[in-house]
PDB file of C-alpha atoms in Angstrom:
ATOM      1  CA  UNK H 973      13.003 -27.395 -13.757  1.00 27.00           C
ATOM      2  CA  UNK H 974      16.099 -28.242 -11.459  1.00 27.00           C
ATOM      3  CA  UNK H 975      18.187 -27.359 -14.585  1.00 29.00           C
ATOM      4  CA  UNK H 976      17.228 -23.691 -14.569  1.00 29.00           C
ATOM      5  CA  UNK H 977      16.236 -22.903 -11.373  1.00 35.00           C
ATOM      6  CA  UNK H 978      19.199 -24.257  -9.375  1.00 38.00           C
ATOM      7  CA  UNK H 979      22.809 -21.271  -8.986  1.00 42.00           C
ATOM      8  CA  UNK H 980      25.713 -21.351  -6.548  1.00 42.00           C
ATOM      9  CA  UNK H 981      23.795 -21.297  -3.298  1.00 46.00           C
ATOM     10  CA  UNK H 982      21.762 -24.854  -4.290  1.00 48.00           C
ATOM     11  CA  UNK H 983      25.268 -25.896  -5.579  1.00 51.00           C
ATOM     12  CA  UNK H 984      27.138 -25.013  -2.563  1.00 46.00           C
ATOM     13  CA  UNK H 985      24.274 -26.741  -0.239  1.00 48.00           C
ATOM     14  CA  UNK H 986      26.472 -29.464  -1.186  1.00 45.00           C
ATOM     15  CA  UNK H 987      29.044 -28.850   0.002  1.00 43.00           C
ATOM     16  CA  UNK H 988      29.606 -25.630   2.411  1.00 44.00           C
ATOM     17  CA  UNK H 989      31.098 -26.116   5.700  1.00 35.00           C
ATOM     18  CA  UNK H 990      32.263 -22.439   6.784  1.00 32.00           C
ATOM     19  CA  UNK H 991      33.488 -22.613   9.882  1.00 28.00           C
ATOM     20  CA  UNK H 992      34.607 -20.850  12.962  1.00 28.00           C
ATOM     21  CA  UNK H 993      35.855 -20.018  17.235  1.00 26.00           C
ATOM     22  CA  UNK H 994      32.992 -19.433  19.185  1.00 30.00           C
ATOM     23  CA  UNK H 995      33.222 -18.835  22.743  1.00 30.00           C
ATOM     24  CA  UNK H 996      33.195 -21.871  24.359  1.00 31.00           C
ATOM     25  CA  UNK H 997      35.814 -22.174  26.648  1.00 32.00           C
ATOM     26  CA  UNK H 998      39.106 -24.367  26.455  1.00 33.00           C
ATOM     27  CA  UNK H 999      39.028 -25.223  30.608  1.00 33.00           C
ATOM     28  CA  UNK H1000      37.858 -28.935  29.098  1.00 34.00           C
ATOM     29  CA  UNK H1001      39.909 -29.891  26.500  1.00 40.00           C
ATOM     30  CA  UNK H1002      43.244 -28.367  29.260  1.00 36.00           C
ATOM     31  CA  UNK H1003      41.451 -30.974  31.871  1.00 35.00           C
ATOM     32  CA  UNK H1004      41.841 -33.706  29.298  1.00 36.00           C
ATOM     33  CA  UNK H1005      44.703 -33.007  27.559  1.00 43.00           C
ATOM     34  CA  UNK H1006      46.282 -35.583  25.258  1.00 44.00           C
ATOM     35  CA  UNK H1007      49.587 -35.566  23.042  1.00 53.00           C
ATOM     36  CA  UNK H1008      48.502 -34.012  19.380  1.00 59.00           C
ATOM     37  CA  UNK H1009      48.095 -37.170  16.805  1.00 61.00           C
ATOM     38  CA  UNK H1010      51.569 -36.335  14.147  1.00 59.00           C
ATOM     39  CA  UNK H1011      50.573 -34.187  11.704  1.00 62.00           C
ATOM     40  CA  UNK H1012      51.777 -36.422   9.042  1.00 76.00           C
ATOM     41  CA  UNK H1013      49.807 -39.095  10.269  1.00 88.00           C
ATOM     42  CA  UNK H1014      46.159 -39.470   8.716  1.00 89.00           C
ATOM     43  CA  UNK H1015      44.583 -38.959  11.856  1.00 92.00           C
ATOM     44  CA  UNK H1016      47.040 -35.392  12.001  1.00 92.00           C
ATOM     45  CA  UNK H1017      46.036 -34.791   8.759  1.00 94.00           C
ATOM     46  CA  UNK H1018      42.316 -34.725   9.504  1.00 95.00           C
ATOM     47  CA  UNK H1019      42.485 -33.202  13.083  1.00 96.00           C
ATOM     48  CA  UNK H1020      44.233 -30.254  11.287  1.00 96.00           C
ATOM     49  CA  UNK H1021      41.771 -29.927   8.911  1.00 96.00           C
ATOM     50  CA  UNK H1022      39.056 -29.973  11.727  1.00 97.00           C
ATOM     51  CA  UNK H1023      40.929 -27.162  13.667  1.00 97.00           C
ATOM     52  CA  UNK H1024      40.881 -24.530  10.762  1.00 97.00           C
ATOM     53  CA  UNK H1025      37.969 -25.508   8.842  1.00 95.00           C
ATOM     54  CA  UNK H1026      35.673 -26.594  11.653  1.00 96.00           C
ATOM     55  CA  UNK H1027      36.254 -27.155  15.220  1.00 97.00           C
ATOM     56  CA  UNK H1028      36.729 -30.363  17.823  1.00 97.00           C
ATOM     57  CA  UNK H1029      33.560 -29.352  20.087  1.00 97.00           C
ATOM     58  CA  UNK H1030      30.033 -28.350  19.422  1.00 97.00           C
ATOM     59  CA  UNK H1031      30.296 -24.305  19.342  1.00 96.00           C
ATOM     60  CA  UNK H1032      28.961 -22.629  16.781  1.00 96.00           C
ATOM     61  CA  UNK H1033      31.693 -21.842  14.357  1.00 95.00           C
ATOM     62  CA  UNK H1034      31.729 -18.597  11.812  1.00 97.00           C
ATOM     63  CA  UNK H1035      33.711 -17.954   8.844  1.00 97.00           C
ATOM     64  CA  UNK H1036      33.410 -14.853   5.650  1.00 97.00           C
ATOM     65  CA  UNK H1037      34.472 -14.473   2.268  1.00 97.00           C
ATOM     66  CA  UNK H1038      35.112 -11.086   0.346  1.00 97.00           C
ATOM     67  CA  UNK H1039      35.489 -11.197  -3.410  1.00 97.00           C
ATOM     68  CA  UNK H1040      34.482 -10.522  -6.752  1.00 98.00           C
ATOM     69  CA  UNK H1041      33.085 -12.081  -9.595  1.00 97.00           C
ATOM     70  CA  UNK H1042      33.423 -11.769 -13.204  1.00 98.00           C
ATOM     71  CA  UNK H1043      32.102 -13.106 -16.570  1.00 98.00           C
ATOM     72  CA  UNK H1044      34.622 -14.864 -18.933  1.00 98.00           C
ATOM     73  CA  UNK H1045      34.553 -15.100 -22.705  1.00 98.00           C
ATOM     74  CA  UNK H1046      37.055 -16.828 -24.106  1.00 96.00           C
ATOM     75  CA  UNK H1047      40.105 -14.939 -22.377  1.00 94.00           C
ATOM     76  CA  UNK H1048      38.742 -11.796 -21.862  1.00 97.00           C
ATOM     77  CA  UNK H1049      37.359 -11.335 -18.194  1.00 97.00           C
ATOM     78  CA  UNK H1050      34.683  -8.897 -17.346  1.00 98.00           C
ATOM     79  CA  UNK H1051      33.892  -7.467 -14.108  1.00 97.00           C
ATOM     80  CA  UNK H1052      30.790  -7.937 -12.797  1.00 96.00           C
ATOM     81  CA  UNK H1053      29.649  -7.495  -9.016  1.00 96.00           C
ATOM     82  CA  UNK H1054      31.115  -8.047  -5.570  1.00 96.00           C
ATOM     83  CA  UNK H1055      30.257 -10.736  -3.092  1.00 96.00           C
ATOM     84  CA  UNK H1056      30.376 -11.299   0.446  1.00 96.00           C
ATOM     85  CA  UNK H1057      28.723 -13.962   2.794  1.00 95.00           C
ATOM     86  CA  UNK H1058      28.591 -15.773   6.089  1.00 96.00           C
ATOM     87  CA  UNK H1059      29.104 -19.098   6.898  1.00 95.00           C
ATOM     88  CA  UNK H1060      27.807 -20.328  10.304  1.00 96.00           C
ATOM     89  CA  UNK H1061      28.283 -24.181  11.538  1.00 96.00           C
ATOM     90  CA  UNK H1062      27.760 -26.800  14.445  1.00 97.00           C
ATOM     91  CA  UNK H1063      29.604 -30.034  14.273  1.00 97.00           C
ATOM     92  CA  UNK H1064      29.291 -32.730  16.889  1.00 97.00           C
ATOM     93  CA  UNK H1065      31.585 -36.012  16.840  1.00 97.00           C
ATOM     94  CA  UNK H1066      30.816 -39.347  16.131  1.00 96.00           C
ATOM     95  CA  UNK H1067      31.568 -42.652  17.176  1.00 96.00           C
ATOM     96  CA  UNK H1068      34.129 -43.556  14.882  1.00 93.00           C
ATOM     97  CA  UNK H1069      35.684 -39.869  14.960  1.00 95.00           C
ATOM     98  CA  UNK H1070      34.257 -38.464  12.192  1.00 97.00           C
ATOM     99  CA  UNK H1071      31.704 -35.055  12.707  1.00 98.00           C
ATOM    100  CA  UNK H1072      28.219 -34.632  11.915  1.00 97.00           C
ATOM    101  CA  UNK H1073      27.583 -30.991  10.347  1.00 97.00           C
ATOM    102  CA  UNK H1074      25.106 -28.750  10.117  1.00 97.00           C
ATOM    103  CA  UNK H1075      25.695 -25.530   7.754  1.00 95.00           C
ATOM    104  CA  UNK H1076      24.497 -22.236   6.284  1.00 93.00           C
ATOM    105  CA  UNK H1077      25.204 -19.601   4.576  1.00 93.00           C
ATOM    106  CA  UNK H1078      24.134 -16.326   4.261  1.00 94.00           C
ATOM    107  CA  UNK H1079      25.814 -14.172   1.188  1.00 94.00           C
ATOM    108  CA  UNK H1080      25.001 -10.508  -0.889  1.00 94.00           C
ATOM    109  CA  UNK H1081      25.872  -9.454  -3.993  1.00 95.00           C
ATOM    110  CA  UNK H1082      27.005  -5.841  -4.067  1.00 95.00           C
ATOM    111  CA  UNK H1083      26.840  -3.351  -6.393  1.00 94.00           C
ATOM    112  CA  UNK H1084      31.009  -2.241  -7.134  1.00 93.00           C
ATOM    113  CA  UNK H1085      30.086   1.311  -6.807  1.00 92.00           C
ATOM    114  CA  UNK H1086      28.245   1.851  -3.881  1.00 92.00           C
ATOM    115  CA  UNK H1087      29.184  -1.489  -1.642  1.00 92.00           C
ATOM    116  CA  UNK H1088      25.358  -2.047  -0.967  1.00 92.00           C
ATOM    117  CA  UNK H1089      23.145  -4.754  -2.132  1.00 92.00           C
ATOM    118  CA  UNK H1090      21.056  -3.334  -4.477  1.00 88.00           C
ATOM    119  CA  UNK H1091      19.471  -6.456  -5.870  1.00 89.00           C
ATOM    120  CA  UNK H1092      19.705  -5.727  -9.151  1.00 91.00           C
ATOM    121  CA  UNK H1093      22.638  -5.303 -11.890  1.00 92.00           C
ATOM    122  CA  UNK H1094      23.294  -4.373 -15.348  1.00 94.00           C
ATOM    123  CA  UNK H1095      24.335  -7.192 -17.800  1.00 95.00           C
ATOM    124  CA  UNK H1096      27.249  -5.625 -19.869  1.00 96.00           C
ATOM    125  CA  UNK H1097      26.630  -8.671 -21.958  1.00 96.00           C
ATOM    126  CA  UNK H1098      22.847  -8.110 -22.949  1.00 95.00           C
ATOM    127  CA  UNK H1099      22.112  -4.806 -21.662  1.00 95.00           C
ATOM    128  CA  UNK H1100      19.542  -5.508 -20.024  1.00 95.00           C
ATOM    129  CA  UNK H1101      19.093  -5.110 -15.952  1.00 95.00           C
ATOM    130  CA  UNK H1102      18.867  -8.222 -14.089  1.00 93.00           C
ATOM    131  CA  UNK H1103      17.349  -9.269 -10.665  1.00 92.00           C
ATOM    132  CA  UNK H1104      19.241 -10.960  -8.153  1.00 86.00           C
ATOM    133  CA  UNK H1105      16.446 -13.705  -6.054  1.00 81.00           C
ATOM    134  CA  UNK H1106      18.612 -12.758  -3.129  1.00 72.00           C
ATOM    135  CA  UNK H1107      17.896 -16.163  -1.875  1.00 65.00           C
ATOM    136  CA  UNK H1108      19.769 -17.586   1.092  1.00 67.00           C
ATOM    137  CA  UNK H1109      21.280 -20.998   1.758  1.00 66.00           C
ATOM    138  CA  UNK H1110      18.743 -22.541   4.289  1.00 79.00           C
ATOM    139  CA  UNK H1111      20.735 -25.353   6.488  1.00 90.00           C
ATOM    140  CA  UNK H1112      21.732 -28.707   5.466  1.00 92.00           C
ATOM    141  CA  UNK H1113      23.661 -31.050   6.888  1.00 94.00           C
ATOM    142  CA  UNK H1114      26.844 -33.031   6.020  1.00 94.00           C
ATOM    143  CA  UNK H1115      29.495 -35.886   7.405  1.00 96.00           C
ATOM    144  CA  UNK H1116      33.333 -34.914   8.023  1.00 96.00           C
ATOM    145  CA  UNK H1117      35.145 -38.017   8.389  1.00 95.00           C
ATOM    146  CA  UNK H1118      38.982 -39.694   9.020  1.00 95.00           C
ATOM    147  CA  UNK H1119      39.404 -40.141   5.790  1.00 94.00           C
ATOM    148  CA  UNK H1120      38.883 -36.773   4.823  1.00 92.00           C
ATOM    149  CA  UNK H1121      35.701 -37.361   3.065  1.00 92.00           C
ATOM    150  CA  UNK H1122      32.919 -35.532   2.799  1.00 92.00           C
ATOM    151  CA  UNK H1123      29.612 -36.740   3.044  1.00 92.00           C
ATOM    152  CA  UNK H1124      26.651 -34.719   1.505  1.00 89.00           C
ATOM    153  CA  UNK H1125      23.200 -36.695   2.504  1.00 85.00           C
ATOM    154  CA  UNK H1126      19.925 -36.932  -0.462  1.00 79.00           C
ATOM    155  CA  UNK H1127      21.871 -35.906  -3.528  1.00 82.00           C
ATOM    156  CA  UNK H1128      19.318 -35.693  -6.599  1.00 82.00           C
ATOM    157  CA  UNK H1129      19.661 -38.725  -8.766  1.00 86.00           C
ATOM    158  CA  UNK H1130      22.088 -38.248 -11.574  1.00 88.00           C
ATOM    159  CA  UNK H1131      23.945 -35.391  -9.644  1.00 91.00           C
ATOM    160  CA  UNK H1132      27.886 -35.249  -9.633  1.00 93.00           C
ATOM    161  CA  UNK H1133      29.955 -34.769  -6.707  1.00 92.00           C
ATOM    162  CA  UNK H1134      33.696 -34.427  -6.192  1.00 94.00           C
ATOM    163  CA  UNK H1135      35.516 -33.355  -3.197  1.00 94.00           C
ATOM    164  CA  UNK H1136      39.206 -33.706  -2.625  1.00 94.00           C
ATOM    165  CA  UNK H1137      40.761 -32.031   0.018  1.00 94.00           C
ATOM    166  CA  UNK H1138      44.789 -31.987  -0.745  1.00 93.00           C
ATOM    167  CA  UNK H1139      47.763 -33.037   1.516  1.00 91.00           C
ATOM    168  CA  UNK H1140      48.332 -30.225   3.832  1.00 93.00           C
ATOM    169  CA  UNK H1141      52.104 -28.657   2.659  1.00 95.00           C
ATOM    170  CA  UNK H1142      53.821 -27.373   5.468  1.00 95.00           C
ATOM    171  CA  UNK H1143      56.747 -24.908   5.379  1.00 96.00           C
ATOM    172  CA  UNK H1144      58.467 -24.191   8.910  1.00 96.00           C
ATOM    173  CA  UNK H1145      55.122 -22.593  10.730  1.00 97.00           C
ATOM    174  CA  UNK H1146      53.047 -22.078   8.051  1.00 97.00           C
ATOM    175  CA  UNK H1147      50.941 -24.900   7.293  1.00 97.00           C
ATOM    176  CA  UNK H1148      48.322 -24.941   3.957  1.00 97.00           C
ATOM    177  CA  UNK H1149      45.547 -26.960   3.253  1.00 97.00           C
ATOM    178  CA  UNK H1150      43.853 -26.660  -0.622  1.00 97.00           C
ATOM    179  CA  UNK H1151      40.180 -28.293  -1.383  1.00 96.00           C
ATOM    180  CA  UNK H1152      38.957 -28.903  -4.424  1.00 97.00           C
ATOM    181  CA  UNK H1153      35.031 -29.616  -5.286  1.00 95.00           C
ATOM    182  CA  UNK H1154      32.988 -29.944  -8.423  1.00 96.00           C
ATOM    183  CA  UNK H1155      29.436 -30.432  -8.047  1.00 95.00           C
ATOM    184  CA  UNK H1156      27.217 -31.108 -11.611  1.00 94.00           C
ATOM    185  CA  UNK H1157      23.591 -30.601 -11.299  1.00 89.00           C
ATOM    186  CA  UNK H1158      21.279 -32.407 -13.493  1.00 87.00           C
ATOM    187  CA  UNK H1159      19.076 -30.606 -15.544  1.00 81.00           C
ATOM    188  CA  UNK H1160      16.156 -32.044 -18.279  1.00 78.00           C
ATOM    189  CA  UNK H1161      16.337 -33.668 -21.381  1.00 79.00           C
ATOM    190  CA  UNK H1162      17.457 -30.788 -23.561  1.00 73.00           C
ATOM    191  CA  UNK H1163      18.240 -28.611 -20.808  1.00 75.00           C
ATOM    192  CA  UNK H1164      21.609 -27.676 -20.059  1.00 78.00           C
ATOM    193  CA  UNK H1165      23.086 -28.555 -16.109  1.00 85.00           C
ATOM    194  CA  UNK H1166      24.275 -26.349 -13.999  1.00 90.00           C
ATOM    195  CA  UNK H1167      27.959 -26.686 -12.826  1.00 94.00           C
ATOM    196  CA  UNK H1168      30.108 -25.665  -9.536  1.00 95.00           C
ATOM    197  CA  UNK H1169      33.733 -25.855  -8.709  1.00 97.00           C
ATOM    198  CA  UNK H1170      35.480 -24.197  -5.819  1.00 96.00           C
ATOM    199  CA  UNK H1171      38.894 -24.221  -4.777  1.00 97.00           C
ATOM    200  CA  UNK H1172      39.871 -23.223  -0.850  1.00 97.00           C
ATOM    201  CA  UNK H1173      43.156 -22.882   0.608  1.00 98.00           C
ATOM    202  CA  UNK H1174      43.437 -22.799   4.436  1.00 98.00           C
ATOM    203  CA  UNK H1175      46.458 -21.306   6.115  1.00 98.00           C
ATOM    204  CA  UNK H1176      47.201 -21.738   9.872  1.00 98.00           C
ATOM    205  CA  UNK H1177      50.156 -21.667  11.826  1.00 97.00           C
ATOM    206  CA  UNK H1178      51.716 -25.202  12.395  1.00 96.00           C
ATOM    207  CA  UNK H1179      51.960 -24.683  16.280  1.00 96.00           C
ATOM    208  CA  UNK H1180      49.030 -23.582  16.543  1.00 97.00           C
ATOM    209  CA  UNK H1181      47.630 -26.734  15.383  1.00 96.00           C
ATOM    210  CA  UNK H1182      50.166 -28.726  17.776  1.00 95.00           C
ATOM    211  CA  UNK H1183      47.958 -27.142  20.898  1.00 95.00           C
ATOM    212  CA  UNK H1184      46.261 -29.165  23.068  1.00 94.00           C
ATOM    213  CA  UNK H1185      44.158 -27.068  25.135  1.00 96.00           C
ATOM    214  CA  UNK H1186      42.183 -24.951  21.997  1.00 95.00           C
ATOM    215  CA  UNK H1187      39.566 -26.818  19.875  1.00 96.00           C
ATOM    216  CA  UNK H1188      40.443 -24.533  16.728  1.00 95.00           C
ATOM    217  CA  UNK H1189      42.912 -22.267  15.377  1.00 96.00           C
ATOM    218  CA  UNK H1190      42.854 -18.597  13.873  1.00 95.00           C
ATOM    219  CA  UNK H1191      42.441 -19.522  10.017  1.00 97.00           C
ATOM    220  CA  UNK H1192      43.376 -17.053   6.992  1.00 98.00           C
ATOM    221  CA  UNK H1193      41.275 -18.907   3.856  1.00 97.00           C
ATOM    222  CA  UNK H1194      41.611 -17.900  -0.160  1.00 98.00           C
ATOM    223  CA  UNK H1195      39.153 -18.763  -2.664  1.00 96.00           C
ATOM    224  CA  UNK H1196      38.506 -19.344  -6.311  1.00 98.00           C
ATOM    225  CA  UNK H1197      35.357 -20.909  -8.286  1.00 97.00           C
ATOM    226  CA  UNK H1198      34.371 -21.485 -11.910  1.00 98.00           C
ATOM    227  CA  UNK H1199      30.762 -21.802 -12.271  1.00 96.00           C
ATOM    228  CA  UNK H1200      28.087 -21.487 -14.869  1.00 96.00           C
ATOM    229  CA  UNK H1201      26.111 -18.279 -15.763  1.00 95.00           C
ATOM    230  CA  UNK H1202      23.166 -17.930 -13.008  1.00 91.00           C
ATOM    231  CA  UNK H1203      20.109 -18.934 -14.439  1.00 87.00           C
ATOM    232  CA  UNK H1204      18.548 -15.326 -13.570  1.00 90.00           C
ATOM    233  CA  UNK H1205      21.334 -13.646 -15.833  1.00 93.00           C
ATOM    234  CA  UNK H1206      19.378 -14.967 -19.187  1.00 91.00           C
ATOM    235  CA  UNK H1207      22.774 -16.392 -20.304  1.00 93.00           C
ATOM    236  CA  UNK H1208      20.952 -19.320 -22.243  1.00 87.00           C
ATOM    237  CA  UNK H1209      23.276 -19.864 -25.415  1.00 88.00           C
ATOM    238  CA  UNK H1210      25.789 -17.327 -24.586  1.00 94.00           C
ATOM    239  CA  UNK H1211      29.276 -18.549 -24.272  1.00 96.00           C
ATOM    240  CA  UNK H1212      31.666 -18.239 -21.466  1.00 97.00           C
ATOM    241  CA  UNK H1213      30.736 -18.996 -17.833  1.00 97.00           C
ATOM    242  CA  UNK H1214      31.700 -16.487 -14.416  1.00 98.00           C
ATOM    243  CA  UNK H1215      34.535 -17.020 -11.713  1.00 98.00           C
ATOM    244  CA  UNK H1216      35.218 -15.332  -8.738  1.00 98.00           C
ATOM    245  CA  UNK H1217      38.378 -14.851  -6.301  1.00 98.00           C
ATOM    246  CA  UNK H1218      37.913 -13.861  -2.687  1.00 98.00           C
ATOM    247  CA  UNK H1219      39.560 -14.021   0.761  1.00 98.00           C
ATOM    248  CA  UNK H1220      38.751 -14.315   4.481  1.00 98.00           C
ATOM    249  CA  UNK H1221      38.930 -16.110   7.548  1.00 97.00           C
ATOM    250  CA  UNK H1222      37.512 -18.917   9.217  1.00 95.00           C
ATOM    251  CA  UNK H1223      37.655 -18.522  13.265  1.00 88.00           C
ATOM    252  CA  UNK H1224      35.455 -14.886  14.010  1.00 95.00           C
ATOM    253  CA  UNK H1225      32.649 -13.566  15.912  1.00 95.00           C
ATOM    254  CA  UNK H1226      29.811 -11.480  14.493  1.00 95.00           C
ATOM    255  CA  UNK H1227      31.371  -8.508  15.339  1.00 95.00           C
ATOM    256  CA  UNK H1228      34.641  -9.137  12.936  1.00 96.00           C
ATOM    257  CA  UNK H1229      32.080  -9.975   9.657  1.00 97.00           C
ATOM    258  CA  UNK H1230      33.002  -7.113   7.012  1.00 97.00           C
ATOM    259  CA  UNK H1231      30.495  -4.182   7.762  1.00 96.00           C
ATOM    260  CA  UNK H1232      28.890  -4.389   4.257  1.00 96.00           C
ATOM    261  CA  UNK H1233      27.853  -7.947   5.226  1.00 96.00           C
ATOM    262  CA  UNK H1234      26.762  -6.673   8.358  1.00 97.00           C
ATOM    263  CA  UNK H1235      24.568  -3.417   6.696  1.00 96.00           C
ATOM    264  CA  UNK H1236      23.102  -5.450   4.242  1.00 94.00           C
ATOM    265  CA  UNK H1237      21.780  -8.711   6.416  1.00 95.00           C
ATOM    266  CA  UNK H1238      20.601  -5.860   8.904  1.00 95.00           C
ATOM    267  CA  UNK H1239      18.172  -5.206   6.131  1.00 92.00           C
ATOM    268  CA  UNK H1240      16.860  -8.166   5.210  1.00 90.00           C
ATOM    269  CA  UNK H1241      17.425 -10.877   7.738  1.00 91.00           C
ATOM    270  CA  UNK H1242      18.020  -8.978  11.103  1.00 93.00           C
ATOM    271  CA  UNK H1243      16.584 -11.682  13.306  1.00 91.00           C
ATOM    272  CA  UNK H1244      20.311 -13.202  13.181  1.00 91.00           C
ATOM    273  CA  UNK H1245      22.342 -10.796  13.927  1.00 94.00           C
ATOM    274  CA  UNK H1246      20.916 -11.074  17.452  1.00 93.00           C
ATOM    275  CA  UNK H1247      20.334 -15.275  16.771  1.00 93.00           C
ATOM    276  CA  UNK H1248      22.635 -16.298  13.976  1.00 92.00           C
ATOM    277  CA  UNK H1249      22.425 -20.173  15.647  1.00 93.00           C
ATOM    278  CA  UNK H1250      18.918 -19.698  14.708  1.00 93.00           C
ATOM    279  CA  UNK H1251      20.006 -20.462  11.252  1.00 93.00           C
ATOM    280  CA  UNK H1252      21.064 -24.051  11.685  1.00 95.00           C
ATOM    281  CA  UNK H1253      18.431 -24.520  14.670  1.00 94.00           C
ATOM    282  CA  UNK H1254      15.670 -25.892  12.538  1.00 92.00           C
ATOM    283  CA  UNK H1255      18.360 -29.187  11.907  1.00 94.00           C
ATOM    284  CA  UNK H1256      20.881 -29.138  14.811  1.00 95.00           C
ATOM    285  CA  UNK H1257      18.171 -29.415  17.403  1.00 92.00           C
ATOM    286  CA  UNK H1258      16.024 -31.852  15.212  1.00 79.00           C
TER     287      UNK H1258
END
């Protein structure tokens, strides 16, 4: 029953693109330099966009959010557990200058107290413990293009997507860039769907993104969602739904993830902390 079985990870399949610098060197794009499109311009617009959220070559990119989340009932918000996860990325250009993207995602929910992933957590609203699936976002792939649209390939019939991603607002060298999606999953007759919003702002340094000679910049990223109980919290009929605020960065190497990521994927995935392209593999080499 997609209804009941679907939470933020199937939601998110949708639409994560978590990005980051890899190593690949920057001798190329120096070779070939060329003037930086104006950043007013909609081809500026969406070449800044690909330098924090993604990249303009084909390394494999990295990004990390650290947050919170917390049930809400009318207006009174209830903590609830911590979060942290992993985004890891390939992109690789197309013809007509948009990127082809492959993505995944691998995230924990922590216990408050004792930073670890335990795997399972107390509902203050039932009282009863619950169990976490602890399952992972396997890859999927997606378009980026000029237009700064987002293509998400095989949605399920009757599914609602919306991404927008905001003109960037610059202020001396600080630039922003805010995206908004809302993803509606269908669910059975008599079954309620499962909904997903997020909201992403980007910060980079405007001449950062004027360089001609890097294929991404160092990216600070803030984040907000709204999102229906998880079907594993045995919500059904309760009112009120969770959010969750968290920051990060978009631009790192394994070694700069946050150490509780780092413990807890140690003990349940540690093939890719020695691999973590192995992740996407499966599609980017397909």
């Amino acid at each position: 029953m997609v209804g009941m079985k679907l939470g933020r990870r199937d939601a998110v399949k949708l639409v994560s693109a978590g990005l980051a610098l890899g190593a690949t060197s920057t001798a190329t794009l120096a070779r070939t330099r060329v003037a930086a499109p104006v950043a007013g311009t909609p081809e500026g617009r969406f070449r800044s966009y690909m330098m924090m959220r993604a990249a303009l070559d084909e390394r494999l990119v990295i990004g990390y959010v650290s947050g919170s989340y917390f049930g809400v009932v009318g207006a009174e918000v209830t903590p609830l557990w911590d979060v942290v996860g992993a985004t890891f990325a390939r992109y690789r250009k197309r013809p007509n200058g948009g990127y082809d993207g492959v993505t995944g995602e691998i995230a924990h929910f922590l216990d408050p107290g004792t930073g670890e992933a335990a795997g399972r957590f107390l509902n203050p609203y039932t009282g009863k413990w619950m169990t976490d699936p602890r399952n992972n976002l396997p890859p999927s792939r997606l378009t980026l293009l000029p237009t700064l649209e987002l293509e998400v390939p095989k949605l399920l019939p009757g599914t609602r997507f919306d991404h927008v991603i905001k003109v960037p607002e610059v202020r001396g060298d600080d630039t922003w860039i805010t995206e908004v999606t809302r993803v509606g999953m269908p669910a059975p007759p008599g079954t309620p769907g499962f909904n997903y919003s997020e909201m992403v702002t980007l910060h980079a340094r405007t001449a950062d993104l004027q360089r001609t000679d890097v294929a991404r910049v160092p990216c600070l990223t803030s984040f907000t969602n709204v999102v229906d109980w998880r079907p594993w919290m045995d919500m059904a009929g309760h009112p009120g739904h969770l959010t969750a605020i968290g920051s990060g960065r978009y631009g790192v190497t394994l070694k700069d993830l946050p150490d509780r990521w780092t413990v807890a994927t140690r003990k349940q995935f540690p093939a890719f902390l020695d691999d973590p392209g192995a992740l996407l593999d499966p599609l980017w080499n397909g």
